[in-house]
Short mmCIF file of N, CA and C in Angstrom, two decimals:
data_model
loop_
_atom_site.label_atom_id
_atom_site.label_comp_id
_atom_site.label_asym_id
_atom_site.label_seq_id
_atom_site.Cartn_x
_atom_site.Cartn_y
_atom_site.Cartn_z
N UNK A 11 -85.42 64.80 -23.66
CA UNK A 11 -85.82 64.88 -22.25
C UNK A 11 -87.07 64.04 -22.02
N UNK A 12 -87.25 63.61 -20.90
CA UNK A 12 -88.40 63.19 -20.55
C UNK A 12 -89.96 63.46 -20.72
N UNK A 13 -89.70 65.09 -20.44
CA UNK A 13 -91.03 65.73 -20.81
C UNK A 13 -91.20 65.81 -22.99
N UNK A 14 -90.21 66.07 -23.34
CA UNK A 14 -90.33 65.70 -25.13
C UNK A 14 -91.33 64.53 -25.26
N UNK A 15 -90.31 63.09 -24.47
CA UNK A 15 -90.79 61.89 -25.17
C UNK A 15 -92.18 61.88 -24.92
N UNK A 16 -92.87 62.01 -23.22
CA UNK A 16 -94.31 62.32 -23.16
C UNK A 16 -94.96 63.07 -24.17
N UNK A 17 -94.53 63.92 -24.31
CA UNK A 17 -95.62 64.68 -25.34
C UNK A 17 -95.34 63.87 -26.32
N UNK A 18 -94.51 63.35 -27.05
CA UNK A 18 -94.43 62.31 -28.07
C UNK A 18 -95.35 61.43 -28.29
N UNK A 19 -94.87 60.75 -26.88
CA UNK A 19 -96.26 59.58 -26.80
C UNK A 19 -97.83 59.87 -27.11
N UNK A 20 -98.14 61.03 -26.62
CA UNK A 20 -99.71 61.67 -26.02
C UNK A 20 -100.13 61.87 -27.66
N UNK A 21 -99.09 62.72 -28.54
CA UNK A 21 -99.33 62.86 -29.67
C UNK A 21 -99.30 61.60 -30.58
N UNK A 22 -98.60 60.81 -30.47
CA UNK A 22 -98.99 59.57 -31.26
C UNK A 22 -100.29 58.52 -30.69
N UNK A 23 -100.11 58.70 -29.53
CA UNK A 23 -101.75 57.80 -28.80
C UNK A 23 -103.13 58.48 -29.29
N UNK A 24 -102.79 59.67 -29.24
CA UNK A 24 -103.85 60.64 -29.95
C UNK A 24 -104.47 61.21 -31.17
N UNK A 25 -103.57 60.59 -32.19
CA UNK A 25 -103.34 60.41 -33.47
C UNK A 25 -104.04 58.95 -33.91
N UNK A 26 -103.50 57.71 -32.96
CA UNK A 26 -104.08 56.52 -33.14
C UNK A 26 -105.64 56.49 -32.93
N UNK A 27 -106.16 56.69 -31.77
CA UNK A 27 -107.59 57.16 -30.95
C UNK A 27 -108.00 57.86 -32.29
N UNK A 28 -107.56 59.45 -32.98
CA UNK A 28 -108.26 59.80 -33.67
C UNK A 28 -108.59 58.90 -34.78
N UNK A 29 -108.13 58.57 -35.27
CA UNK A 29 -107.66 58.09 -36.61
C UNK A 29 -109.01 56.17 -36.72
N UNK A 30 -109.08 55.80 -35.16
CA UNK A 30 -109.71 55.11 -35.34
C UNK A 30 -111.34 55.34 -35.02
N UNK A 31 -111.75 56.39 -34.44
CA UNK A 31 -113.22 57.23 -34.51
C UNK A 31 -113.62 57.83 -35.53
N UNK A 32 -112.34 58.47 -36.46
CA UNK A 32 -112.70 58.98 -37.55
C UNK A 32 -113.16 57.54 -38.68
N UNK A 33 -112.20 56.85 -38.58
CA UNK A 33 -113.08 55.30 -39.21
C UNK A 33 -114.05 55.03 -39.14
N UNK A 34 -114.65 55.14 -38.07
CA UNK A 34 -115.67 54.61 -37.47
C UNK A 34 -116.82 55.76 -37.77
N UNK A 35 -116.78 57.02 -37.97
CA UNK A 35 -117.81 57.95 -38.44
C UNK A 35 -117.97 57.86 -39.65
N UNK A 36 -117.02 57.08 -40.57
CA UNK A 36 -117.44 57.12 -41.98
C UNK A 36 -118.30 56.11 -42.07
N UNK A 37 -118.89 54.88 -41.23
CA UNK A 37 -120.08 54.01 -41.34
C UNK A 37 -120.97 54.47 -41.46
N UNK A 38 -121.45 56.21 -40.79
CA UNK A 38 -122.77 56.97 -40.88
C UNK A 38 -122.54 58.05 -41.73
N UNK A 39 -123.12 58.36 -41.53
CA UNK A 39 -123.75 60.09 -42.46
C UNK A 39 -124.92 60.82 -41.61
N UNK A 40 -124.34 61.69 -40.66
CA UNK A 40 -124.70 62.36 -40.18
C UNK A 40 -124.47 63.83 -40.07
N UNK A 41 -125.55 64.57 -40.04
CA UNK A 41 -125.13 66.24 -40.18
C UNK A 41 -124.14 66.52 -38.92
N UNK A 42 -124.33 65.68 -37.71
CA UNK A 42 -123.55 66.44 -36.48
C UNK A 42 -123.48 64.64 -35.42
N UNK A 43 -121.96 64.43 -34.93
CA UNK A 43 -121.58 63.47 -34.25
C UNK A 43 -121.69 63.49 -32.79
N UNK A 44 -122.43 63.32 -31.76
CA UNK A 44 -121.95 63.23 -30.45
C UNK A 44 -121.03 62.33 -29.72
N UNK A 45 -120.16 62.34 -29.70
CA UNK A 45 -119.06 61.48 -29.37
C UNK A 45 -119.25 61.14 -27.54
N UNK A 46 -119.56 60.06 -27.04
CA UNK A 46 -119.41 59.81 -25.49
C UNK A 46 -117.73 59.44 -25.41
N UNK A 47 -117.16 60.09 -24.44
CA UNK A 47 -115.77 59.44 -24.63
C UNK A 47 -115.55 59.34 -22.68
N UNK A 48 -114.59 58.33 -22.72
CA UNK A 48 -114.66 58.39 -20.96
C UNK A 48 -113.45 57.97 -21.02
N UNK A 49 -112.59 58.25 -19.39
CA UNK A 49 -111.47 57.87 -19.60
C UNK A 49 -110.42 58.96 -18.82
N UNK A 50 -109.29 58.60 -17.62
CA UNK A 50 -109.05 59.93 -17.39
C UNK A 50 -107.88 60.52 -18.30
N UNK A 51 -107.05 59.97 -19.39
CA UNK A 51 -106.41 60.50 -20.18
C UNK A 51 -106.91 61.70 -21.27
N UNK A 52 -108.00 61.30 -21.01
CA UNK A 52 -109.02 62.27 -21.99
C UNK A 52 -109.21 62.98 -21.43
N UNK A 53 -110.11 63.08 -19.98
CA UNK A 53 -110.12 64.10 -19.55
C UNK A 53 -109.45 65.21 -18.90
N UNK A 54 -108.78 64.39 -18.31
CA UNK A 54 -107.65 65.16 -17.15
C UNK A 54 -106.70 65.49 -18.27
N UNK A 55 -105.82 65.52 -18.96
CA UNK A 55 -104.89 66.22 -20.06
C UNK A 55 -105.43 66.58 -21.10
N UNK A 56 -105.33 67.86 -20.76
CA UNK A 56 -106.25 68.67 -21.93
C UNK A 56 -105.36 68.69 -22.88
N UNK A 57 -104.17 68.80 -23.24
CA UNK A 57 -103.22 68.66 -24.64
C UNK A 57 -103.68 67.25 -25.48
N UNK A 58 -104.06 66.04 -24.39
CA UNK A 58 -104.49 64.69 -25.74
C UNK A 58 -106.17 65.19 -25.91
N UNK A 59 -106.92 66.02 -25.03
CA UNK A 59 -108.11 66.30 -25.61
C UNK A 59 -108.21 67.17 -26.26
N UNK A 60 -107.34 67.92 -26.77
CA UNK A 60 -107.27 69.06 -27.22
C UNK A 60 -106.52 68.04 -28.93
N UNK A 61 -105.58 67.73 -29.03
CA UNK A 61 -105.25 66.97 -29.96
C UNK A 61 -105.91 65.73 -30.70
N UNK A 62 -106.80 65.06 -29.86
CA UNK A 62 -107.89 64.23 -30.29
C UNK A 62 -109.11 65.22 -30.97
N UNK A 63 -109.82 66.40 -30.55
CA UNK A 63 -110.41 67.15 -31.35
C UNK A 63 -110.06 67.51 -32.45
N UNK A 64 -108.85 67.91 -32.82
CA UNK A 64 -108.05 68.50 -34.05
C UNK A 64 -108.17 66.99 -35.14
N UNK A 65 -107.69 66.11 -34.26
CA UNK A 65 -107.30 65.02 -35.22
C UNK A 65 -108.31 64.31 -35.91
N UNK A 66 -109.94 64.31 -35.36
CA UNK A 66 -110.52 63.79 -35.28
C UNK A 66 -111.51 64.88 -36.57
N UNK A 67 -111.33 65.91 -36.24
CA UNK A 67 -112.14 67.33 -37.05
C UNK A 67 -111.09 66.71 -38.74
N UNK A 68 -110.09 67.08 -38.32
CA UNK A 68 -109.01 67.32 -39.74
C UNK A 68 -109.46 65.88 -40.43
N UNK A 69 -109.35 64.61 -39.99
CA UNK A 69 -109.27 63.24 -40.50
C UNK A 69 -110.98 62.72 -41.24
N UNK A 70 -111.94 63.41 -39.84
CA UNK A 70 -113.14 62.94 -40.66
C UNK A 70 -113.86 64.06 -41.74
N UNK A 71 -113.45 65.18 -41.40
CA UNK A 71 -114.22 66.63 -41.95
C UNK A 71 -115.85 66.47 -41.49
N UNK A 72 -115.90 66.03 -40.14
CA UNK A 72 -117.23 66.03 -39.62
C UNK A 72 -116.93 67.09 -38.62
N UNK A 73 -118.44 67.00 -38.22
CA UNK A 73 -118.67 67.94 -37.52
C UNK A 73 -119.44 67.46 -36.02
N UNK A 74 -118.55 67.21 -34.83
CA UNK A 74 -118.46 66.52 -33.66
C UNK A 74 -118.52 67.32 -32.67
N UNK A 75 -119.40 66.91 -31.35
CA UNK A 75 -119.51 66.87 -30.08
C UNK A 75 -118.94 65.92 -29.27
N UNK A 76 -118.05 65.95 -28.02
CA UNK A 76 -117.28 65.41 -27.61
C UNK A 76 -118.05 65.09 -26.19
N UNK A 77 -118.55 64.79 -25.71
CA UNK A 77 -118.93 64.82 -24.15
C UNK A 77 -118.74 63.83 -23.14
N UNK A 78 -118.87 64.62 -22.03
CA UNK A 78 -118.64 63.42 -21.08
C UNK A 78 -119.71 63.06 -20.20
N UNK A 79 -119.86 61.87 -19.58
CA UNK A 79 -121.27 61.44 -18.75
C UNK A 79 -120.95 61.15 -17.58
N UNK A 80 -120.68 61.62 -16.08
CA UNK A 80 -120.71 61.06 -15.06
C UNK A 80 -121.18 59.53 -15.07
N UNK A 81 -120.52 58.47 -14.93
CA UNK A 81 -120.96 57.27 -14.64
C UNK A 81 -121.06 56.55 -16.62
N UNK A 82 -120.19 57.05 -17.27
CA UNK A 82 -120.46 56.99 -18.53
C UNK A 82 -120.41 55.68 -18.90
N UNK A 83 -119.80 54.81 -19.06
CA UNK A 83 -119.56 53.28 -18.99
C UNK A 83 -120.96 52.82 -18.53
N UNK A 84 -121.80 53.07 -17.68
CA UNK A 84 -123.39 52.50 -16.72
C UNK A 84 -124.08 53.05 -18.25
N UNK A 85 -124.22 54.34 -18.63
CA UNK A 85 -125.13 55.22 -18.81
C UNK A 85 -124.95 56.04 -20.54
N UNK A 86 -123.62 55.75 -20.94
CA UNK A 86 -123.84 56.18 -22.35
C UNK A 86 -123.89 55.36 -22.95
N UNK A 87 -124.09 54.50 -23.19
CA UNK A 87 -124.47 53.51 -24.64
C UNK A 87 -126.33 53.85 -24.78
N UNK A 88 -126.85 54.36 -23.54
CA UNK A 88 -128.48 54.51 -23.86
C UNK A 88 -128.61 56.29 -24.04
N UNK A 89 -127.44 57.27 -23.78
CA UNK A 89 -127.31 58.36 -24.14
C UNK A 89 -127.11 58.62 -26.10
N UNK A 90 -126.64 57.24 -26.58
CA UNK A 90 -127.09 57.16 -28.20
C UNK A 90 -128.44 57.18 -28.70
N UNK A 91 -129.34 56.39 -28.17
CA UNK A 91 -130.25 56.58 -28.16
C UNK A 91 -131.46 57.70 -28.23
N UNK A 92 -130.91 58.63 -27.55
CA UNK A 92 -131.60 59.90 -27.14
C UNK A 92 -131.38 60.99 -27.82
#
């Protein structure tokens, strides 16, 4: 059915996304990750944000904050910083 293949997709897009942040956390070593993420697939469907957490926990065995920034694209790259 239609609704299967979607969730199909969401779970493999979400699998990819994880899989390439979790890469990307093994450059540091940090006790705790804040992740800026923007985007309305992320936000608005909570099943790929809900599946990007899992994937992202299980793949790096870190320990992550996920957040979001009104105007995030302007304003989180100097929210690393802080």
């Amino acid at each position: 059915t239609a609704g299967s293949l979607a969730l199909a997709i969401i779970e493999r897009s979400a699998s990819l996304v994880s899989a390439a942040i979790s890469g990307l956390l093994t450059l540091k070593n940090e006790k705790i990750y804040n992740l800026i993420i923007e985007g309305s697939l992320f936000w608005k469907n909570q099943e790929f944000k809900k599946l990007c957490e899992t994937y992202i926990k299980k793949l790096s065995k870190k320990n992550i904050n996920i957040n979001h920034y009104k105007n995030s694209s302007l304003i989180g790259a100097a929210k690393l910083f802080y």
